[in-house]
CSV table of C-alpha atoms and ligand atoms in Angstrom, one decimal:
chain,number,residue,atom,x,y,z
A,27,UNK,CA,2.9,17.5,-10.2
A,28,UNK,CA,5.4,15.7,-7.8
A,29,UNK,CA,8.6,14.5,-9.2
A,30,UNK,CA,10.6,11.6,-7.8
A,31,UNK,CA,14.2,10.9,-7.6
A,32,UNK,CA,14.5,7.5,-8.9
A,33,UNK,CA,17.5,5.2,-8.3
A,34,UNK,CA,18.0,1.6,-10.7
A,35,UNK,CA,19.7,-0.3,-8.6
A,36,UNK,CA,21.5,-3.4,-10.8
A,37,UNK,CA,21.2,-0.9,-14.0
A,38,UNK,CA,23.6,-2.8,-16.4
A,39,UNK,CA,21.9,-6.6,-16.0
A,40,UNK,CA,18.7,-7.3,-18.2
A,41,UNK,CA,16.4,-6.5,-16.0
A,42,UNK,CA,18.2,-3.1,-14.7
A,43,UNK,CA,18.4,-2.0,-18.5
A,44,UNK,CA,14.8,-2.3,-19.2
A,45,UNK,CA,14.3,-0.6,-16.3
A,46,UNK,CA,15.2,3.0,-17.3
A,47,UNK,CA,13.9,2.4,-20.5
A,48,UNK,CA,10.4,1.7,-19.1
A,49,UNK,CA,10.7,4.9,-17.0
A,50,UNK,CA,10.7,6.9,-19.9
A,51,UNK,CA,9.1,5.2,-21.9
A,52,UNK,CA,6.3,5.6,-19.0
A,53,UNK,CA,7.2,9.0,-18.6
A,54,UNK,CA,7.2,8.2,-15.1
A,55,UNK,CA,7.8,11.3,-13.0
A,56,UNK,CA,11.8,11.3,-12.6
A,57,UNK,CA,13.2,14.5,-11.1
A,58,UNK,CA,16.8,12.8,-10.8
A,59,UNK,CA,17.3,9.5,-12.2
A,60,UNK,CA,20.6,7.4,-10.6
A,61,UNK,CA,22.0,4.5,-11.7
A,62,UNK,CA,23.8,1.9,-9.4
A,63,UNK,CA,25.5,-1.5,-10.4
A,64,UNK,CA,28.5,-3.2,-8.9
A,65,UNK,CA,32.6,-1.5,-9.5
A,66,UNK,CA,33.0,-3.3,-12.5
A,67,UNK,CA,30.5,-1.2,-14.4
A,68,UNK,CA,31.2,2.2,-12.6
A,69,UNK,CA,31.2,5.1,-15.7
A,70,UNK,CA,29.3,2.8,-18.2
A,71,UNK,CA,26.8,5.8,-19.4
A,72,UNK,CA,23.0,5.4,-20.6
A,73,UNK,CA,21.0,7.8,-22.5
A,74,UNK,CA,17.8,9.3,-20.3
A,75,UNK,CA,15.4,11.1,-22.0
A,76,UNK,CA,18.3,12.9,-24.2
A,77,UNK,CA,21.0,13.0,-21.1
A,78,UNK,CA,23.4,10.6,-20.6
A,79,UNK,CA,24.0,9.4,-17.0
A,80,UNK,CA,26.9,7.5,-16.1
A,81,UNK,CA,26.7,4.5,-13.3
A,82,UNK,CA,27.8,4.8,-10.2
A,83,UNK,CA,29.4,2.1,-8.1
A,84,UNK,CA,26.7,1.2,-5.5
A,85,UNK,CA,28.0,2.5,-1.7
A,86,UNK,CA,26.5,2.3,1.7
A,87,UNK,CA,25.0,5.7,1.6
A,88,UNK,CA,23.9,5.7,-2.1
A,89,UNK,CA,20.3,6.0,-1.1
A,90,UNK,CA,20.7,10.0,0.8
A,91,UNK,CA,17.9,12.6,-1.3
A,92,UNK,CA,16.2,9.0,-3.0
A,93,UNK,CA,12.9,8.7,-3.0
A,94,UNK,CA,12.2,5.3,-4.6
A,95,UNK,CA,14.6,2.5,-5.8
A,96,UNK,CA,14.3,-0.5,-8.5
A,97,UNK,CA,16.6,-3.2,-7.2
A,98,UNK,CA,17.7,-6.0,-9.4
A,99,UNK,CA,21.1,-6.3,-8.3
A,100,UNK,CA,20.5,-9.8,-7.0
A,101,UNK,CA,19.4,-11.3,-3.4
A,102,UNK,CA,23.2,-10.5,-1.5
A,103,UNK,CA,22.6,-6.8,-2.7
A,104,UNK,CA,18.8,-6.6,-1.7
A,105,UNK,CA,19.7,-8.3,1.8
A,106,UNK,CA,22.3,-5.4,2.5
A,107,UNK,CA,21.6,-2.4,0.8
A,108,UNK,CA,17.7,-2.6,0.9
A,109,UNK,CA,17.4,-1.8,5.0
A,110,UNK,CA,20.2,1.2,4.7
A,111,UNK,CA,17.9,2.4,2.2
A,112,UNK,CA,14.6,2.5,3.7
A,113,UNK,CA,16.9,4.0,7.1
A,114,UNK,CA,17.3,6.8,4.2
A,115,UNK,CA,13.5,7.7,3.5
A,116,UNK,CA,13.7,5.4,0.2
A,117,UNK,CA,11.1,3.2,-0.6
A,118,UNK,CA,12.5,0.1,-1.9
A,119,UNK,CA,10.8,-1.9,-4.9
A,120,UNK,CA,12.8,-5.1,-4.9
A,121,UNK,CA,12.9,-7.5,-7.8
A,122,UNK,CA,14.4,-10.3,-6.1
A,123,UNK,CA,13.1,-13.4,-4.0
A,124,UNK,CA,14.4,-12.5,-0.5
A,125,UNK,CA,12.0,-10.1,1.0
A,126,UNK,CA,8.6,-11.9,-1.4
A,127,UNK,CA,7.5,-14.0,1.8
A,128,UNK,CA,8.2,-11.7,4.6
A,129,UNK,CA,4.9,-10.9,6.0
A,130,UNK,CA,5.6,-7.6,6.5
A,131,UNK,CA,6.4,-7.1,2.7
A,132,UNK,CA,3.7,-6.6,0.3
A,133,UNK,CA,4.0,-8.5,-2.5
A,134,UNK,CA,2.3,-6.8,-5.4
A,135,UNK,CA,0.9,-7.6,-9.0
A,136,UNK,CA,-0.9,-4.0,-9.8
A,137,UNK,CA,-3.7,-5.6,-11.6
A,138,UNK,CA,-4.2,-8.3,-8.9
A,139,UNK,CA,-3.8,-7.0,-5.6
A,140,UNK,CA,-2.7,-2.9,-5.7
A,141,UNK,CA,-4.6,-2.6,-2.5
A,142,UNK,CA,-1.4,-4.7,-0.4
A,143,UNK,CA,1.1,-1.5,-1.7
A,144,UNK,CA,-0.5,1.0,1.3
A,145,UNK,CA,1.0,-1.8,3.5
A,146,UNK,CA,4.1,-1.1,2.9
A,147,UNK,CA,7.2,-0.3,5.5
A,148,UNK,CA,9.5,0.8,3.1
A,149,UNK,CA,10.0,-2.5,1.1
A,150,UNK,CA,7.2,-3.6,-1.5
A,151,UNK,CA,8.2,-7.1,-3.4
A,152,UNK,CA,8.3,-7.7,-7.0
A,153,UNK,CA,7.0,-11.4,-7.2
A,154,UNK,CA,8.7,-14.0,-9.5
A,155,UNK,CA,8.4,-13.6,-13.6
A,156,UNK,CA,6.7,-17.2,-14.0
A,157,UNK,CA,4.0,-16.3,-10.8
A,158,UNK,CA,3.4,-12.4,-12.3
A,159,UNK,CA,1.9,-13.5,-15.6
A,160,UNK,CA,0.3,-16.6,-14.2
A,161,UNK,CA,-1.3,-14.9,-11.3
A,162,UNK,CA,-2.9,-11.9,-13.3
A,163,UNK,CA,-4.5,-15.4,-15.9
A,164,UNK,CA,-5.9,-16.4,-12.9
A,165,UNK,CA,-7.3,-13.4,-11.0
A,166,UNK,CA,-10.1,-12.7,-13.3
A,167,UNK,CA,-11.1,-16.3,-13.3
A,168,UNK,CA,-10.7,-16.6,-9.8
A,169,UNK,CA,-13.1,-13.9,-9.2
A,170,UNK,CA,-15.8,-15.4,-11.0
A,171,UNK,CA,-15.6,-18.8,-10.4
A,172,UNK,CA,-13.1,-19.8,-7.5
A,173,UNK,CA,-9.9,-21.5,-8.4
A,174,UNK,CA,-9.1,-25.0,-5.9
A,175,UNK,CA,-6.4,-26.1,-7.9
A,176,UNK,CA,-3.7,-25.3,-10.7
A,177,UNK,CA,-1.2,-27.5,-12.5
A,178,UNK,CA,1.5,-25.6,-14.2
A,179,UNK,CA,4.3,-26.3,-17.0
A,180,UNK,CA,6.6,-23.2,-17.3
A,181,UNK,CA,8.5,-22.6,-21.1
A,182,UNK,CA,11.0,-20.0,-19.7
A,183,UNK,CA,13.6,-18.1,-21.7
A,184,UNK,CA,17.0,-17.7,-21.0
A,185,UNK,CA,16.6,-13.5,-20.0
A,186,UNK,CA,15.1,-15.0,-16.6
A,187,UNK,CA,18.3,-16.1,-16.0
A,188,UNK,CA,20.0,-12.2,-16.7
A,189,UNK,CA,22.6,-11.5,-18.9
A,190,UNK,CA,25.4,-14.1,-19.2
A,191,UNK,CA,22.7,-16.3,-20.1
A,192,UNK,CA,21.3,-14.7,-23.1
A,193,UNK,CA,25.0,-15.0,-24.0
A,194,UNK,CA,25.6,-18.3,-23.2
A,195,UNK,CA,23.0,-19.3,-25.5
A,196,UNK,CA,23.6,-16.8,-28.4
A,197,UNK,CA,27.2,-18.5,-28.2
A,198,UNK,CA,26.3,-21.9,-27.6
A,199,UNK,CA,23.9,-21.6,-30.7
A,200,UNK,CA,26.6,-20.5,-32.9
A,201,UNK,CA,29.6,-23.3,-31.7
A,202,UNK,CA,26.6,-26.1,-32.9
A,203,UNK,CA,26.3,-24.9,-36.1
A,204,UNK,CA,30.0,-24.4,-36.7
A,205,UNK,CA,31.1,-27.3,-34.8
A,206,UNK,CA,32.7,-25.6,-32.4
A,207,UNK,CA,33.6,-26.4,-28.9
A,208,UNK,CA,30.3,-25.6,-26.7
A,209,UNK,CA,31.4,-23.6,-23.3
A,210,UNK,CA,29.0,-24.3,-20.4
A,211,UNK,CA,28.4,-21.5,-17.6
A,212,UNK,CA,24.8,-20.8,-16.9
A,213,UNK,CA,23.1,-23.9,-16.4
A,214,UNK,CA,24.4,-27.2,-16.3
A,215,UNK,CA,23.6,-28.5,-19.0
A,216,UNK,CA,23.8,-26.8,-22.7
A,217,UNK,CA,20.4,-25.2,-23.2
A,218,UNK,CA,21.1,-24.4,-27.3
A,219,UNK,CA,18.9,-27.0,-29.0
A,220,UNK,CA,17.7,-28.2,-25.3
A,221,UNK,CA,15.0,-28.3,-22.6
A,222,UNK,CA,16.2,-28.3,-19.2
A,223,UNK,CA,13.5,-29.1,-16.5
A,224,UNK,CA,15.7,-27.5,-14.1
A,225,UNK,CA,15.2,-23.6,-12.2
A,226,UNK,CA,16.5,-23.1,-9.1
A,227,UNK,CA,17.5,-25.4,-6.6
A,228,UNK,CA,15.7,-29.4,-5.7
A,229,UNK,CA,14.3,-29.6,-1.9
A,230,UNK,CA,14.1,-32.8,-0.1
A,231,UNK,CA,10.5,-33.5,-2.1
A,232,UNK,CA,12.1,-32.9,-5.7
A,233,UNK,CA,10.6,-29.8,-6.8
A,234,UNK,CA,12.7,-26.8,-7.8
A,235,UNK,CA,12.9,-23.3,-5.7
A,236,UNK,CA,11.1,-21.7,-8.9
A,237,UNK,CA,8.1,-24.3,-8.6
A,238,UNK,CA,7.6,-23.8,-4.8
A,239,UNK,CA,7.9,-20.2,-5.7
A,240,UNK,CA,5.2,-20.3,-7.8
A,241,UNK,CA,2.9,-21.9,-5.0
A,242,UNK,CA,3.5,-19.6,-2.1
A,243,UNK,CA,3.8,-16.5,-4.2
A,244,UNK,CA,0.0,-17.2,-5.8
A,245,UNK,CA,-1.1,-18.0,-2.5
A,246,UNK,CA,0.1,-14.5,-1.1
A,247,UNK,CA,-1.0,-12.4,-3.9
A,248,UNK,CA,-4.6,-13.9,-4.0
A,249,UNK,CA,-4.5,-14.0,-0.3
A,250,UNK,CA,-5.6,-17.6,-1.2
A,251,UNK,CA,-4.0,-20.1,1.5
A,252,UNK,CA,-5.9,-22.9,0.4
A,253,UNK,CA,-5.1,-22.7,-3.6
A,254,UNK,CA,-2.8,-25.6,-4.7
A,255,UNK,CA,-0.5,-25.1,-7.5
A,256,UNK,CA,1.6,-28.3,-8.6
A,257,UNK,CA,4.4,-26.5,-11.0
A,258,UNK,CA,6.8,-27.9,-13.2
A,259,UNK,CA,9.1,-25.3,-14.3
A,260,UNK,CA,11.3,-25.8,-17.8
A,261,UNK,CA,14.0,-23.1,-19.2
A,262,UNK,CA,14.0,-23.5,-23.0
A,263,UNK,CA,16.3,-22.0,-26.0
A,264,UNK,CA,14.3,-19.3,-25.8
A,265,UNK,CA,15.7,-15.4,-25.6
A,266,UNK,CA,12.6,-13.5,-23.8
A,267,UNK,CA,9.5,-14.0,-22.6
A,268,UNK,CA,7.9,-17.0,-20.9
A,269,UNK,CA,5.0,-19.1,-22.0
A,270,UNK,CA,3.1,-21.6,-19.3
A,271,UNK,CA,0.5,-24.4,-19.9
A,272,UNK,CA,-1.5,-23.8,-16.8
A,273,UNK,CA,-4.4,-26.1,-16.0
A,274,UNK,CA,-7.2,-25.0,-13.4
A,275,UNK,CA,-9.9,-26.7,-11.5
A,276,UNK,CA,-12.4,-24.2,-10.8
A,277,UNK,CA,-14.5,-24.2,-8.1
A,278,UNK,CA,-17.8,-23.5,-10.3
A,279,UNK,CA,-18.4,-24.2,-14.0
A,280,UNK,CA,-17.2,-21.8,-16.3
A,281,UNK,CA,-17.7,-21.9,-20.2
A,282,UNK,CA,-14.5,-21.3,-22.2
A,283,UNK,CA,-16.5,-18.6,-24.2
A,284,UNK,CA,-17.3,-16.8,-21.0
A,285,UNK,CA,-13.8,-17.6,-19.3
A,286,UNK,CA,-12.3,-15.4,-22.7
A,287,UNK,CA,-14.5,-12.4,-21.9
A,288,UNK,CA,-13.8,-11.8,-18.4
A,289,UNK,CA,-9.8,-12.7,-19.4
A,290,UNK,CA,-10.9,-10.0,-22.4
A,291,UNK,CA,-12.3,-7.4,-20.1
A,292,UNK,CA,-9.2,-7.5,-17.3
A,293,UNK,CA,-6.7,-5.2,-17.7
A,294,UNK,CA,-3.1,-6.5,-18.5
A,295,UNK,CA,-4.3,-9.3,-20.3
A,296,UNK,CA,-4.9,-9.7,-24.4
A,297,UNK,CA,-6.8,-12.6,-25.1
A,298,UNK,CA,-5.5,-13.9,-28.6
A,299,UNK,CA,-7.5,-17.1,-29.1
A,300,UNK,CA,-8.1,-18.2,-33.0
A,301,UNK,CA,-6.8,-21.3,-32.9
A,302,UNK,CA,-8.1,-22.7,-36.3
A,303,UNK,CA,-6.5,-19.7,-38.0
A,304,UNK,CA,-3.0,-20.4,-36.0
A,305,UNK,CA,-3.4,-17.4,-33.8
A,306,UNK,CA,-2.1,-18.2,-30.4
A,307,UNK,CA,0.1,-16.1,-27.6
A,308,UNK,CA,4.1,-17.1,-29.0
A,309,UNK,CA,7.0,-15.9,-27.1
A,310,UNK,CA,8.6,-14.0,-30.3
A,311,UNK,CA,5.3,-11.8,-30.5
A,312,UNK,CA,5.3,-11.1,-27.0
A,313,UNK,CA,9.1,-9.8,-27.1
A,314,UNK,CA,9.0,-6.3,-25.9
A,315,UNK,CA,5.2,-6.1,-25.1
A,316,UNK,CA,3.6,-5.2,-21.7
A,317,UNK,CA,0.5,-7.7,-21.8
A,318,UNK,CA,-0.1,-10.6,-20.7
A,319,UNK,CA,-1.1,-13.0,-23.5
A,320,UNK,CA,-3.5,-15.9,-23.0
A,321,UNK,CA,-5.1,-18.0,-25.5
A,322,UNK,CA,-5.3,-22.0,-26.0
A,323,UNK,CA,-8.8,-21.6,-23.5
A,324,UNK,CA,-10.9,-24.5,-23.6
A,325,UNK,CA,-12.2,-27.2,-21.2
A,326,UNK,CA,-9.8,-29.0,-19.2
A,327,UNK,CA,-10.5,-32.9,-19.8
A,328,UNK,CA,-9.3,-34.2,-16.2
A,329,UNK,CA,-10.1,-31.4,-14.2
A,330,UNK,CA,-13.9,-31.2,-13.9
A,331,UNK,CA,-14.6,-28.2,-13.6
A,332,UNK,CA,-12.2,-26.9,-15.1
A,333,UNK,CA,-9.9,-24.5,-17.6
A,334,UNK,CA,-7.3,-24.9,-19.8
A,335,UNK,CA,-5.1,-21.9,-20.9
A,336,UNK,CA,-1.8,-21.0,-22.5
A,337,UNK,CA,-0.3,-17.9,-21.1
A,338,UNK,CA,3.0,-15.9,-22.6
A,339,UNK,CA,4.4,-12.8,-21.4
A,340,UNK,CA,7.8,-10.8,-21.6
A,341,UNK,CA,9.4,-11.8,-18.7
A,342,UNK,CA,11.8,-8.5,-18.3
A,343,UNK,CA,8.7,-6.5,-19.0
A,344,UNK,CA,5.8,-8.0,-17.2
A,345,UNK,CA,8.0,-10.2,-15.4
A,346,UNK,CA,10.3,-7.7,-13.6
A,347,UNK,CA,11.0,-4.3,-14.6
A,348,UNK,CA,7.0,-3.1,-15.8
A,349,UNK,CA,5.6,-4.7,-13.0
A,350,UNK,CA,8.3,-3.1,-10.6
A,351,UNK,CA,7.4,0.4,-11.9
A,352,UNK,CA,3.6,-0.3,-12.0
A,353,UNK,CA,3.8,-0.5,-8.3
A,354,UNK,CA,5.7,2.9,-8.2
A,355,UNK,CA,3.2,4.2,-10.3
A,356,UNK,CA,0.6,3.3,-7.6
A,357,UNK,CA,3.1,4.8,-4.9
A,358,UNK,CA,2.9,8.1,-7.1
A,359,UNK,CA,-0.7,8.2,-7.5
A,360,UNK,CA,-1.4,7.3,-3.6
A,361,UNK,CA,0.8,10.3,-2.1
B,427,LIG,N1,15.7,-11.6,-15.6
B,427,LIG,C1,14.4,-11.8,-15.2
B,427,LIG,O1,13.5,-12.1,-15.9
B,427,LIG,C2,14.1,-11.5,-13.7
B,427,LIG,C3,12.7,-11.5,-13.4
B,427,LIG,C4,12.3,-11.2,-12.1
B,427,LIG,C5,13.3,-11.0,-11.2
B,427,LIG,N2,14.6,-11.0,-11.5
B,427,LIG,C6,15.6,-10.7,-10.4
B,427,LIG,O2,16.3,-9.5,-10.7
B,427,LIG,C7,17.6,-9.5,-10.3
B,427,LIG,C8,18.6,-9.2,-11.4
B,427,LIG,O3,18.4,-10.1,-12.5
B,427,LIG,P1,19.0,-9.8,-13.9
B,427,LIG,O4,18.4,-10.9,-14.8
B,427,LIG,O5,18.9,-8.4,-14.3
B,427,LIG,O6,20.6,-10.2,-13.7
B,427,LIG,P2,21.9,-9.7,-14.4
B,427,LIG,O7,21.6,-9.4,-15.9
B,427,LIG,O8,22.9,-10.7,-14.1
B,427,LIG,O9,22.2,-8.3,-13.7
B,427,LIG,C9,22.7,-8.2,-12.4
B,427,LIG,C10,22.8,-6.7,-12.0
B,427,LIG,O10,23.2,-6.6,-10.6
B,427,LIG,C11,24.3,-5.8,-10.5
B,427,LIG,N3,25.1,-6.2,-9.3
B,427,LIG,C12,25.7,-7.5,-9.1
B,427,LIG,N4,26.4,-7.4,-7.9
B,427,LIG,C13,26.3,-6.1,-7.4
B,427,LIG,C14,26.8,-5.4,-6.3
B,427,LIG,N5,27.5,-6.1,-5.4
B,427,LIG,N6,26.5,-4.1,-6.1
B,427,LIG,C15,25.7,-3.5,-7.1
B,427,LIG,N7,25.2,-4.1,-8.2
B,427,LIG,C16,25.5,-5.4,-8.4
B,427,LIG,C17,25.1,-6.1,-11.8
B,427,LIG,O11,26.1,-5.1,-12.0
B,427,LIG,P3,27.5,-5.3,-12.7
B,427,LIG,O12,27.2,-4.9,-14.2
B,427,LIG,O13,28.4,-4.3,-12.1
B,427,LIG,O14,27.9,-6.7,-12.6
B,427,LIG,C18,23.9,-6.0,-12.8
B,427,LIG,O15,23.6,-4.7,-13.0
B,427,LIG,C19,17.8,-11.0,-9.7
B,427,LIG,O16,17.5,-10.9,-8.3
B,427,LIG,C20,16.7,-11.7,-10.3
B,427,LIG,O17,16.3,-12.9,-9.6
B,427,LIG,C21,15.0,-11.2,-12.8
């Protein structure tokens, strides 16, 4: 068997951390595992299966003896440091938004479209947390049925916003109850006790970055140019996972018992769909897991025809750092 060496590049945020764990928790094939984050948290150690590595302040030639690298240091750091890897031999898996829509970057959901990794020229995108879960919902149904449109509401937790966040909120959460002062950072409004339909930035039209996201990312995973999704997309006082209300018009009829066997069948997705007996996907419950949740199926009353689901999935997990190492896996098991 082949063994890798593995860089994390952006090790200490919240995506960086679940990284590593996921590796060995995967028992993904780590020869040398390094981990890379910015000067401030240089010598902050992990435990790796037993050992404890310390992180290393990411430099220009960082990437000499690596074969493949997790980024989620942020866009700046992706933009610089991604090109001076590949010029190294490494094969770059990039978690953020800057290389998605370059045509010569695959941009990979393994259960959707694996087939796009062998494509690759030393960068492979990790799409966007809110277009990951939704996309692998949809596949299945797109397969059988054809999918013209989709409108989509978004639930997302604060963890899709990275570390300060979850603190922001944790803090934020306390100072209401104790009548405290309430310190404002991440967002701009407070999101303890509040629903802000605000991710990313607004373009001339009024939608956010995230929602446009959302459109261009489905189309380039399904290799779908014609698909129309209409996205509205909410962060809520949430800590992980994110849960989306995602409406479809289908190209054919589909029965909502059928739509919840093929969404059964695929892999990825856990279809939890009792509704008289409250059992439904919820963001607590999904905390931690790797599937994609989706329940709430029934008939959509405007679209005609048409599907109605709820979808939930760990956003770290799923979202970023389980998808990002499902496409290494797929690197492994190609070579
Ligand atoms: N959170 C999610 O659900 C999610 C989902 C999909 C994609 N992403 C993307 O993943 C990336 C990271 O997100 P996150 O949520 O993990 O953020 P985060 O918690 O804020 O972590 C940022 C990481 O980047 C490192 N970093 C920042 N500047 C750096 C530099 N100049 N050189 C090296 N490392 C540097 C930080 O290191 P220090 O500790 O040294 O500051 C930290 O390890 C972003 O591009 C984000 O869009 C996030």
């Amino acid at each position: 068997m082949k063994y890798y060496n593995v860089a994390v590049v952006g090790a200490t945020g919240a995506v960086g951390e679940e990284m590593t764990q996921i590796l060995e928790q995967r028992d993904f094939p780590v020869r040398k595992l390094s981990l890379y984050a910015s000067h401030r948290s240089a010598g902050k150690e992990y435990l790796f299966k037993g050992k404890t590595i310390r992180v290393e302040e990411l430099k220009d030639n960082s990437f000499q003896g690596i074969d493949i690298a997790l980024f989620s240091g942020g866009d700046d750091v992706s933009k610089h440091f991604a090109p001076l890897a590949v010029q190294a031999g490494t094969v770059v898996i990039d978690n953020g938004k800057y290389y998605r829509m370059d045509p010569n970057v695959p941009l990979v959901v393994p259960e959707v479209n694996p087939e796009d990794v062998s494509k690759h020229q030393g960068i492979i995108a990790n799409p966007n947390c809110s277009t990951i879960q939704m996309v692998v919902a949809l596949k299945p149904i797109y397969d059988a049925v054809g999918i013209n449109k989709v409108i989509c509401s978004t639930y997302q937790s604060v963890s899709g916003t990275g570390k300060e966040a979850i603190n922001e909120l944790r803090e934020q959460t306390e100072a209401v109850v104790l009548n405290k002062d309430i310190k404002i950072n991440a967002y701009p409004y407070q999101i303890a006790f509040n629903v802000l339909p605000h991710i990313g930035s607004f373009d001339k039209d009024g939608y956010t970055s995230e929602e446009i996201k959302m459109l261009n990312e489905t189309r380039k995973i399904l290799h779908a140019n014609k698909i129309m999704v209409s996205a509205t997309t909410v962060r809520v006082p949430v800590y992980r996972a994110h849960a989306e209300d995602v409406h479809i018009e289908t190209q054919k009829e589909i029965s909502p018992d059928k739509a919840r066997e093929i969404l059964s069948n695929f892999p990825g997705i856990k279809v939890i769909d009792e509704p008289e007996q409250c059992r439904y996907p919820l963001s607590l419950d999904a905390e931690g897991k790797d599937e994609v949740f989706v329940g709430r199926i029934r008939k959509d009353l405007v679209f005609n025809p048409g599907l109605v689901m709820w979808v939930v999935a760990d956003n770290l997990r799923k979202g970023a750092a389980l998808n990002a190492l499902q496409i290494a896996e797929l690197l492994v098991d190609t070579e």
